[in-house]
CSV table of C-alpha atoms in Angstrom, one decimal:
chain,number,residue,atom,x,y,z
A,17,MET,CA,46.3,14.0,80.9
A,18,ARG,CA,46.8,17.5,79.6
A,19,ASN,CA,45.0,20.6,80.9
A,20,PRO,CA,41.9,21.0,78.7
A,21,TRP,CA,42.2,24.8,78.8
A,22,ARG,CA,45.7,24.6,77.3
A,23,LEU,CA,44.4,22.4,74.5
A,24,SER,CA,41.6,24.8,73.7
A,25,THR,CA,42.1,27.2,70.7
A,26,GLY,CA,41.1,30.8,70.9
A,27,ARG,CA,37.7,29.8,69.5
A,28,GLY,CA,37.3,27.1,72.1
A,29,LYS,CA,38.1,29.4,74.9
A,30,LEU,CA,35.7,32.0,73.6
A,31,PHE,CA,33.0,29.3,73.6
A,32,VAL,CA,33.7,28.6,77.3
A,33,VAL,CA,33.7,32.2,78.3
A,34,LEU,CA,30.5,33.0,76.4
A,35,GLY,CA,28.8,29.9,77.8
A,36,LEU,CA,29.7,31.0,81.4
A,37,VAL,CA,28.6,34.6,80.8
A,38,ILE,CA,25.3,33.6,79.2
A,39,GLY,CA,24.6,31.0,81.9
A,40,LEU,CA,25.3,33.4,84.7
A,41,THR,CA,23.2,36.1,82.9
A,42,ALA,CA,20.3,33.6,82.5
A,43,LEU,CA,20.4,32.7,86.2
A,44,LEU,CA,20.7,36.3,87.4
A,45,LEU,CA,18.0,37.7,85.2
A,46,GLY,CA,15.7,34.7,85.4
A,47,GLN,CA,15.9,33.8,81.7
A,48,PRO,CA,15.8,30.0,81.6
A,49,ASP,CA,15.5,30.0,77.8
A,50,LEU,CA,19.2,31.1,77.6
A,51,LEU,CA,20.4,28.1,79.6
A,52,PRO,CA,20.4,25.6,76.7
A,53,VAL,CA,22.5,28.0,74.6
A,54,ALA,CA,25.0,28.4,77.5
A,55,LEU,CA,25.0,24.6,78.0
A,56,LEU,CA,25.7,24.1,74.3
A,57,LEU,CA,28.6,26.5,74.3
A,58,LEU,CA,30.1,24.8,77.3
A,59,LEU,CA,29.6,21.2,76.1
A,60,ALA,CA,31.0,21.8,72.6
A,61,PRO,CA,34.6,22.4,73.7
A,62,LEU,CA,34.3,19.6,76.3
A,63,ILE,CA,33.2,17.0,73.6
A,64,ALA,CA,35.9,18.3,71.3
A,65,TRP,CA,38.5,17.8,74.0
A,66,LEU,CA,37.3,14.2,74.7
A,67,LEU,CA,37.6,13.4,71.0
A,68,VAL,CA,40.9,15.1,70.3
A,69,GLY,CA,42.9,15.2,73.6
A,70,GLY,CA,41.1,13.1,76.1
A,71,LEU,CA,41.1,9.8,74.2
A,72,ARG,CA,44.1,7.9,73.1
A,73,LEU,CA,44.8,8.4,69.5
A,74,ARG,CA,46.4,5.3,68.1
A,75,LEU,CA,48.7,6.3,65.2
A,76,ALA,CA,51.6,4.5,63.7
A,77,ALA,CA,54.1,6.1,61.3
A,78,GLN,CA,57.0,4.9,59.2
A,79,ARG,CA,59.3,7.2,57.4
A,80,GLU,CA,61.8,6.7,54.5
A,81,LEU,CA,63.9,8.9,52.4
A,82,TRP,CA,65.9,7.7,49.4
A,83,PRO,CA,68.6,8.0,48.5
A,84,THR,CA,70.2,9.0,51.8
A,85,GLU,CA,73.5,9.8,50.2
A,86,VAL,CA,73.3,12.3,47.4
A,87,ALA,CA,75.4,15.0,45.7
A,88,ILE,CA,74.6,18.7,45.8
A,89,GLY,CA,71.7,19.4,43.4
A,90,ASP,CA,70.4,15.8,43.3
A,91,PRO,CA,66.7,15.2,44.0
A,92,MET,CA,65.4,13.0,46.8
A,93,THR,CA,62.0,11.5,47.7
A,94,GLY,CA,60.6,11.4,51.2
A,95,GLU,CA,57.8,9.1,52.2
A,96,VAL,CA,55.7,8.9,55.3
A,97,ALA,CA,53.3,5.9,55.8
A,98,ILE,CA,50.6,6.7,58.4
A,99,ALA,CA,48.1,4.3,59.8
A,100,LYS,CA,45.2,5.0,62.3
A,101,ARG,CA,43.8,2.2,64.4
A,102,SER,CA,41.2,3.7,66.7
A,103,ALA,CA,37.6,2.9,67.4
A,104,ILE,CA,36.8,6.6,67.9
A,105,PRO,CA,36.5,8.8,64.8
A,106,GLN,CA,39.0,11.7,64.8
A,107,GLY,CA,38.3,15.1,63.5
A,108,VAL,CA,41.0,16.8,61.4
A,109,LEU,CA,44.7,15.7,61.6
A,110,LEU,CA,47.3,18.1,60.4
A,111,PHE,CA,50.8,16.5,59.7
A,112,ALA,CA,54.0,18.4,59.2
A,113,ASP,CA,57.4,16.6,58.6
A,114,HIS,CA,60.4,18.7,59.6
A,115,VAL,CA,62.8,19.3,56.8
A,116,PRO,CA,65.8,21.6,57.1
A,117,ALA,CA,65.9,24.5,54.7
A,118,GLU,CA,69.0,23.0,53.0
A,119,LEU,CA,66.8,20.2,51.7
A,120,GLY,CA,63.7,22.1,50.8
A,121,GLU,CA,60.4,23.0,52.3
A,122,SER,CA,58.7,21.0,55.2
A,123,PRO,CA,55.7,19.1,53.7
A,124,ARG,CA,52.3,19.7,55.3
A,125,PHE,CA,49.2,17.6,54.7
A,126,VAL,CA,45.7,17.1,56.2
A,127,MET,CA,43.8,13.9,56.9
A,128,SER,CA,40.1,14.1,57.8
A,129,GLY,CA,37.1,11.8,57.8
A,130,LEU,CA,35.0,9.7,60.1
A,131,ASP,CA,36.5,6.4,59.3
A,132,PRO,CA,38.2,5.1,62.5
A,133,HIS,CA,40.7,2.9,60.5
A,134,TRP,CA,42.7,4.2,57.6
A,135,GLN,CA,46.2,4.1,56.1
A,136,ARG,CA,47.9,6.7,53.9
A,137,ASP,CA,51.2,6.9,52.1
A,138,ILE,CA,52.5,10.4,51.5
A,139,THR,CA,55.5,11.2,49.3
A,140,TYR,CA,57.1,14.5,48.7
A,141,PRO,CA,60.1,15.8,46.7
A,142,LEU,CA,63.3,17.2,48.2
A,143,VAL,CA,66.5,18.7,46.7
A,144,ALA,CA,70.0,18.7,48.2
A,145,ARG,CA,70.8,22.4,48.2
A,146,ASN,CA,73.9,22.4,50.5
A,147,ARG,CA,76.7,20.1,51.4
A,148,GLY,CA,76.7,18.5,54.8
A,149,ARG,CA,74.8,16.1,57.1
A,150,PHE,CA,71.2,16.8,57.8
A,151,SER,CA,68.3,15.2,59.6
A,152,THR,CA,64.7,15.1,58.5
A,153,GLY,CA,61.9,14.6,61.0
A,154,PRO,CA,60.4,14.1,63.4
A,155,LEU,CA,56.8,14.0,62.2
A,156,LEU,CA,54.5,16.4,64.0
A,157,VAL,CA,50.8,15.6,64.3
A,158,ARG,CA,48.2,18.1,65.3
A,159,GLY,CA,44.7,16.8,66.1
A,160,GLU,CA,41.9,19.2,65.7
A,161,ASP,CA,38.1,18.9,65.9
A,162,ALA,CA,35.9,19.9,63.0
A,163,PHE,CA,35.0,23.2,64.5
A,164,GLY,CA,38.5,24.2,65.5
A,165,LEU,CA,37.8,24.4,69.2
A,166,VAL,CA,40.6,22.1,70.5
A,167,THR,CA,44.0,21.1,69.2
A,168,HIS,CA,46.5,18.5,70.4
A,169,ASP,CA,50.1,18.3,69.2
A,170,ARG,CA,52.0,15.0,69.2
A,171,GLN,CA,55.4,14.2,67.9
A,172,PHE,CA,57.0,11.0,66.7
A,173,LYS,CA,60.6,10.4,67.6
A,174,ALA,CA,62.0,8.8,64.4
A,175,THR,CA,64.3,10.9,62.2
A,176,THR,CA,66.2,10.1,59.0
A,177,GLU,CA,69.8,11.1,58.4
A,178,VAL,CA,70.9,12.5,55.0
A,179,MET,CA,74.4,13.1,53.7
A,180,VAL,CA,74.8,15.6,50.9
A,181,MET,CA,78.2,15.1,49.3
A,182,PRO,CA,80.1,17.4,47.0
A,183,ARG,CA,79.3,17.1,43.3
A,184,MET,CA,81.8,14.9,41.5
A,185,TYR,CA,82.5,15.3,37.8
A,186,PRO,CA,83.9,12.6,35.5
A,187,LEU,CA,87.3,13.8,34.3
A,188,SER,CA,88.8,12.8,31.0
A,189,LYS,CA,91.1,9.9,31.1
A,190,SER,CA,94.7,11.1,31.7
A,191,LYS,CA,96.3,12.0,28.4
A,192,LEU,CA,99.9,12.2,27.5
A,193,LEU,CA,101.6,15.1,29.2
A,194,GLY,CA,104.7,15.8,27.3
A,195,ALA,CA,107.4,18.0,28.8
A,196,GLY,CA,109.7,19.1,26.1
A,197,SER,CA,113.0,20.8,26.7
A,198,ASN,CA,115.4,23.0,24.8
A,199,THR,CA,117.9,20.1,24.8
A,200,GLY,CA,115.7,18.2,22.4
A,201,GLU,CA,114.8,15.6,25.0
A,202,SER,CA,111.2,14.7,25.4
A,203,ARG,CA,110.0,13.0,28.6
A,204,PRO,CA,106.4,11.9,28.1
A,205,LYS,CA,104.5,11.1,31.2
A,206,THR,CA,100.9,10.1,31.6
A,207,ILE,CA,99.2,10.9,34.8
A,208,GLY,CA,98.0,7.6,36.3
A,209,THR,CA,100.5,5.5,34.3
A,210,LEU,CA,103.8,6.6,35.8
A,211,GLY,CA,105.9,3.6,36.5
A,212,PRO,CA,109.4,2.4,37.5
A,213,ASP,CA,110.8,3.0,34.0
A,214,ASP,CA,110.1,6.8,34.1
A,215,VAL,CA,113.1,9.0,34.8
A,216,MET,CA,112.9,10.3,38.4
A,217,ILE,CA,115.5,12.9,39.3
A,218,ARG,CA,116.5,15.0,42.3
A,219,GLU,CA,119.2,17.5,43.3
A,220,TYR,CA,122.8,16.2,43.7
A,221,ARG,CA,123.8,15.5,47.3
A,222,PRO,CA,127.3,15.0,48.6
A,223,GLY,CA,128.2,11.3,48.3
A,224,ASP,CA,126.0,10.6,45.3
A,225,ASP,CA,127.6,8.3,42.7
A,226,VAL,CA,128.6,10.4,39.7
A,227,ARG,CA,127.4,7.7,37.5
A,228,ARG,CA,123.8,8.6,38.5
A,229,ILE,CA,124.1,12.2,37.2
A,230,HIS,CA,121.3,12.9,34.7
A,231,TRP,CA,123.1,15.2,32.2
A,232,PRO,CA,120.0,16.4,30.2
A,233,SER,CA,118.3,17.6,33.4
A,234,THR,CA,121.6,19.1,34.7
A,235,ALA,CA,122.0,21.1,31.5
A,236,ARG,CA,118.4,22.2,31.5
A,237,ARG,CA,118.3,23.3,35.1
A,238,GLY,CA,121.8,24.6,35.5
A,239,GLU,CA,122.5,22.5,38.6
A,240,VAL,CA,123.7,18.9,39.0
A,241,MET,CA,120.7,16.5,39.0
A,242,VAL,CA,120.9,12.8,39.7
A,243,ARG,CA,118.6,9.9,39.1
A,244,ARG,CA,116.7,8.8,42.1
A,245,GLU,CA,117.4,5.5,43.8
A,246,GLU,CA,115.4,2.6,42.4
A,247,GLN,CA,112.4,1.9,44.7
A,248,ALA,CA,109.2,-0.1,44.6
A,249,TRP,CA,106.6,1.8,42.7
A,250,ASP,CA,103.7,2.8,44.8
A,251,PRO,CA,101.3,5.0,42.7
A,252,SER,CA,99.9,7.7,44.9
A,253,ALA,CA,99.0,11.3,44.7
A,254,THR,CA,98.7,14.2,47.2
A,255,ILE,CA,95.8,16.7,47.0
A,256,ILE,CA,96.1,20.0,48.8
A,257,LEU,CA,92.7,21.8,49.1
A,258,ASP,CA,92.8,25.5,50.1
A,259,SER,CA,90.0,25.8,52.7
A,260,ARG,CA,90.9,29.2,54.1
A,261,ARG,CA,87.9,31.5,54.6
A,262,ASN,CA,89.9,34.5,53.4
A,263,ALA,CA,90.8,32.7,50.2
A,264,HIS,CA,87.2,32.2,49.0
A,265,VAL,CA,84.1,34.2,48.2
A,266,GLY,CA,80.4,33.6,48.0
A,267,SER,CA,78.1,31.2,49.9
A,268,GLY,CA,76.1,28.1,49.1
A,269,PRO,CA,76.7,25.7,46.3
A,270,ASP,CA,77.8,28.4,43.9
A,271,SER,CA,80.6,29.7,46.2
A,272,SER,CA,84.2,29.4,45.2
A,273,PHE,CA,84.8,27.1,48.1
A,274,GLU,CA,82.1,24.6,47.1
A,275,VAL,CA,83.6,24.5,43.6
A,276,ALA,CA,87.0,23.9,45.1
A,277,VAL,CA,85.7,21.0,47.2
A,278,SER,CA,83.9,19.6,44.2
A,279,ALA,CA,87.2,19.8,42.2
A,280,ALA,CA,89.1,18.1,44.9
A,281,ALA,CA,86.5,15.3,45.1
A,282,SER,CA,86.5,14.9,41.3
A,283,VAL,CA,90.3,14.7,41.1
A,284,ALA,CA,90.6,12.3,44.0
A,285,GLN,CA,88.0,10.0,42.5
A,286,HIS,CA,89.8,10.2,39.2
A,287,PHE,CA,93.0,8.8,40.7
A,288,LEU,CA,91.2,6.3,42.9
A,289,ASP,CA,89.7,4.9,39.8
A,290,GLN,CA,93.2,4.4,38.5
A,291,ARG,CA,94.1,2.6,41.8
A,292,PHE,CA,96.2,5.4,43.2
A,293,GLY,CA,96.5,6.0,46.9
A,294,ILE,CA,95.3,9.5,47.8
A,295,ASP,CA,96.5,11.8,50.6
A,296,LEU,CA,94.2,14.8,51.2
A,297,TYR,CA,95.3,18.0,53.1
A,298,HIS,CA,93.5,21.2,53.8
A,299,ALA,CA,94.2,24.4,55.7
A,300,ASP,CA,93.7,22.8,59.1
A,301,GLY,CA,95.9,19.7,58.4
A,302,SER,CA,95.3,16.3,57.0
A,303,VAL,CA,92.2,14.3,56.2
A,304,ALA,CA,92.0,10.6,56.7
A,305,ARG,CA,93.6,8.8,53.8
A,306,PRO,CA,90.8,7.6,51.6
A,307,SER,CA,92.7,4.5,50.5
A,308,SER,CA,91.3,1.4,52.3
A,309,PRO,CA,93.8,-1.1,53.7
A,310,ASP,CA,92.5,-3.8,51.4
A,311,GLY,CA,92.5,-1.5,48.4
A,312,HIS,CA,88.7,-1.7,48.0
A,313,GLN,CA,87.8,1.2,45.8
A,314,LEU,CA,84.2,1.6,47.1
A,315,THR,CA,85.5,1.9,50.7
A,316,SER,CA,88.1,4.4,49.6
A,317,ARG,CA,85.5,6.5,47.9
A,318,GLN,CA,83.3,6.4,51.0
A,319,VAL,CA,86.1,7.6,53.3
A,320,LEU,CA,86.9,10.4,50.8
A,321,MET,CA,83.4,11.6,50.4
A,322,HIS,CA,82.6,11.4,54.1
A,323,SER,CA,85.7,13.5,54.8
A,324,LEU,CA,84.8,16.1,52.2
A,325,THR,CA,81.2,16.2,53.2
A,326,ASP,CA,82.2,17.4,56.7
A,327,LEU,CA,84.8,19.9,55.6
A,328,ARG,CA,84.2,23.5,56.5
A,329,LEU,CA,85.9,26.8,55.8
A,330,SER,CA,88.9,27.3,58.1
A,331,ARG,CA,89.8,30.4,60.1
A,332,GLU,CA,93.5,29.8,59.2
A,333,GLU,CA,94.9,32.8,57.3
A,334,THR,CA,97.7,30.9,55.7
A,335,MET,CA,98.3,27.4,54.4
A,336,THR,CA,101.1,26.8,56.8
A,337,LYS,CA,99.4,24.2,59.0
A,338,GLY,CA,98.2,22.1,56.1
A,339,LEU,CA,101.4,22.2,54.1
A,340,GLU,CA,103.5,21.4,57.2
A,341,ALA,CA,101.3,18.3,57.7
A,342,GLU,CA,101.9,17.5,54.1
A,343,LEU,CA,105.6,17.9,54.4
A,344,ALA,CA,105.7,15.7,57.5
A,345,GLY,CA,103.9,12.8,55.7
A,346,GLN,CA,105.0,13.4,52.2
A,347,SER,CA,104.3,10.6,49.9
A,348,GLY,CA,103.3,10.1,46.3
A,349,GLU,CA,104.8,11.2,43.0
A,350,LEU,CA,102.0,13.6,42.1
A,351,LEU,CA,101.0,16.8,43.8
A,352,ILE,CA,97.7,18.6,42.9
A,353,ALA,CA,96.8,21.8,44.6
A,354,ILE,CA,93.2,23.2,44.5
A,355,CYS,CA,93.7,26.9,45.5
A,356,GLY,CA,91.6,30.0,46.1
A,357,LEU,CA,93.1,33.4,46.4
A,358,LEU,CA,96.9,33.1,46.4
A,359,THR,CA,99.8,35.2,47.8
A,360,PRO,CA,103.5,34.9,47.0
A,361,VAL,CA,104.0,33.3,50.4
A,362,ASP,CA,101.4,30.6,49.5
A,363,ALA,CA,103.2,29.9,46.3
A,364,GLU,CA,106.6,29.6,48.0
A,365,MET,CA,105.1,27.1,50.5
A,366,LEU,CA,103.7,25.1,47.6
A,367,LEU,CA,107.1,25.0,46.0
A,368,ARG,CA,108.4,23.5,49.3
A,369,ALA,CA,105.7,20.9,49.2
A,370,ARG,CA,106.6,19.7,45.8
A,371,ARG,CA,110.3,19.0,46.5
A,372,THR,CA,111.2,16.0,44.3
A,373,ARG,CA,107.8,14.9,43.1
A,374,ALA,CA,107.5,13.9,39.4
A,375,ALA,CA,104.7,16.3,38.6
A,376,SER,CA,103.0,19.2,40.3
A,377,MET,CA,99.7,20.8,39.2
A,378,ALA,CA,97.6,23.6,40.4
A,379,MET,CA,93.9,24.3,39.7
A,380,VAL,CA,93.5,27.9,40.9
A,381,LEU,CA,90.1,29.5,41.2
A,382,ASP,CA,90.0,32.9,39.7
A,383,VAL,CA,88.6,34.3,42.9
A,384,PRO,CA,88.9,38.0,41.9
A,385,GLU,CA,86.8,37.4,38.8
A,386,TRP,CA,84.5,35.1,40.9
A,387,GLU,CA,84.0,37.9,43.5
A,388,ALA,CA,83.2,40.4,40.8
A,389,GLY,CA,80.1,38.4,39.8
A,390,ILE,CA,78.6,38.5,43.3
A,391,PRO,CA,76.2,41.4,43.8
A,392,GLY,CA,77.2,43.5,46.8
A,393,GLY,CA,80.3,41.4,47.4
A,394,ALA,CA,83.4,42.8,49.0
A,395,THR,CA,86.0,44.1,46.6
A,396,PHE,CA,89.5,42.8,46.7
A,397,THR,CA,92.2,45.5,46.8
A,398,ALA,CA,94.5,46.0,43.9
A,399,GLN,CA,97.4,44.7,46.0
A,400,GLN,CA,95.5,41.4,46.7
A,401,ILE,CA,94.8,40.9,43.0
A,402,GLU,CA,98.5,41.7,42.2
A,403,ASP,CA,99.7,39.2,44.9
A,404,HIS,CA,97.3,36.6,43.4
A,405,ARG,CA,98.8,37.1,39.9
A,406,GLU,CA,102.3,37.0,41.3
A,407,GLY,CA,101.6,33.7,43.1
A,408,LEU,CA,100.5,32.2,39.8
A,409,ASN,CA,103.6,33.4,38.1
A,410,ILE,CA,105.9,31.9,40.8
A,411,LEU,CA,104.3,28.5,40.3
A,412,ARG,CA,104.6,28.6,36.6
A,413,GLU,CA,108.2,29.8,36.7
A,414,HIS,CA,109.0,26.7,38.8
A,415,GLN,CA,107.7,24.1,36.4
A,416,TRP,CA,104.2,23.8,37.8
A,417,ARG,CA,101.3,23.1,35.5
A,418,VAL,CA,98.8,25.8,36.3
A,419,VAL,CA,95.2,26.5,35.1
A,420,GLU,CA,92.8,29.1,36.3
A,421,LEU,CA,89.2,28.3,37.0
A,422,PRO,CA,86.8,31.2,36.4
A,423,ARG,CA,83.2,31.0,37.3
A,424,GLU,CA,82.0,30.1,33.8
A,425,LYS,CA,84.5,27.3,33.3
A,426,THR,CA,83.6,23.7,34.3
A,427,ILE,CA,85.8,21.5,36.4
A,428,PRO,CA,86.2,18.9,33.5
A,429,GLU,CA,87.2,21.7,31.2
A,430,ALA,CA,89.8,23.0,33.6
A,431,TRP,CA,91.2,19.5,34.1
A,432,ARG,CA,91.4,18.9,30.3
A,433,GLU,CA,93.2,22.2,30.0
A,434,LEU,CA,95.5,21.3,32.9
A,435,GLU,CA,96.5,18.1,31.2
A,436,LEU,CA,97.3,19.9,28.0
A,437,THR,CA,99.2,22.7,29.7
A,438,GLY,CA,103.0,22.4,29.6
A,439,ALA,CA,105.0,22.9,32.8
A,440,GLY,CA,105.7,26.5,33.5
A,441,ARG,CA,102.9,27.8,31.2
């Protein structure tokens, strides 16, 4: 049983002090008429303590929150069902359900009345403001008498886990990406429909059969190119997500990094829908491959979204670790890079990552323009901006399809533009 003095409010303690003072004064001065007042002041906090803190308050609570997996910006609904089963009437009950700031404001509500038995269902709205995993609860109950003399705090143990995932956007179904050449040859390819009949080439290596030389590509590139060996077609794509802290600006859902994560999730889901295997890499290395062993697309999506939900900005200053991991486990005919602020060194490393893949694309956030829209944001130096532009040019000059993503452009718009952009443009 708790110390009654600790449960007393400032008003309750004042009642006790005044009761003692008046009672002693009445005894010392021989004023018996003051004793009833002193007794009332002393008994009021005691009775309040018996009702609020001294007797067992039988409360039951059940909590729900739905949905428990949402994307940034989605609404949620919380519900708390509270039931009181006690023969003794309770004064005022104050309830507060803990909610992290990333999901909204903590709801507070009051129950009062003399009915010893009651049940209430309380619902409240929430909004997923930031990506990550969060916990709502526990529910805090503060019992208080009608005069505010005594309070007693109790806390339930139950909590609810919430996962806020990156926002995914539906991307246009892959359209024909034609890559014309000055030789008059046209090699149409459709992302997501590449197959064994498509021409796959690589650089000539000593010992290659001269009958496998691909003359149009040799003429176009100025070096001997040969057809790749026939192999079983395994449609897969690799996504490289630039998660370096020094490559992004802003904070919260409108930061360049959150947009990059959303873009990576959208592109990955786009290819998963087309039954592609996906490999995802970031600045710190690889992410668990979101392709389930049995090819179940729902499981694949869950693995992908769980991985991206937990992803945080990296302290790595270069993309070396992530690209080395990609080179070590290179697979797939498609390479898609979601980049922040680039440097020529970053671009050269991305060229190494492409090697003999059929297609390589880069969605590059226009971070300098992004940063300019942030009040009080740090200003990139002229050299950093120049390096960023040079990195873009290096990718374009080496047959990458590149599109820039400024703040005002949506991810589906950037993807549509990327599909329509010819290599090297």
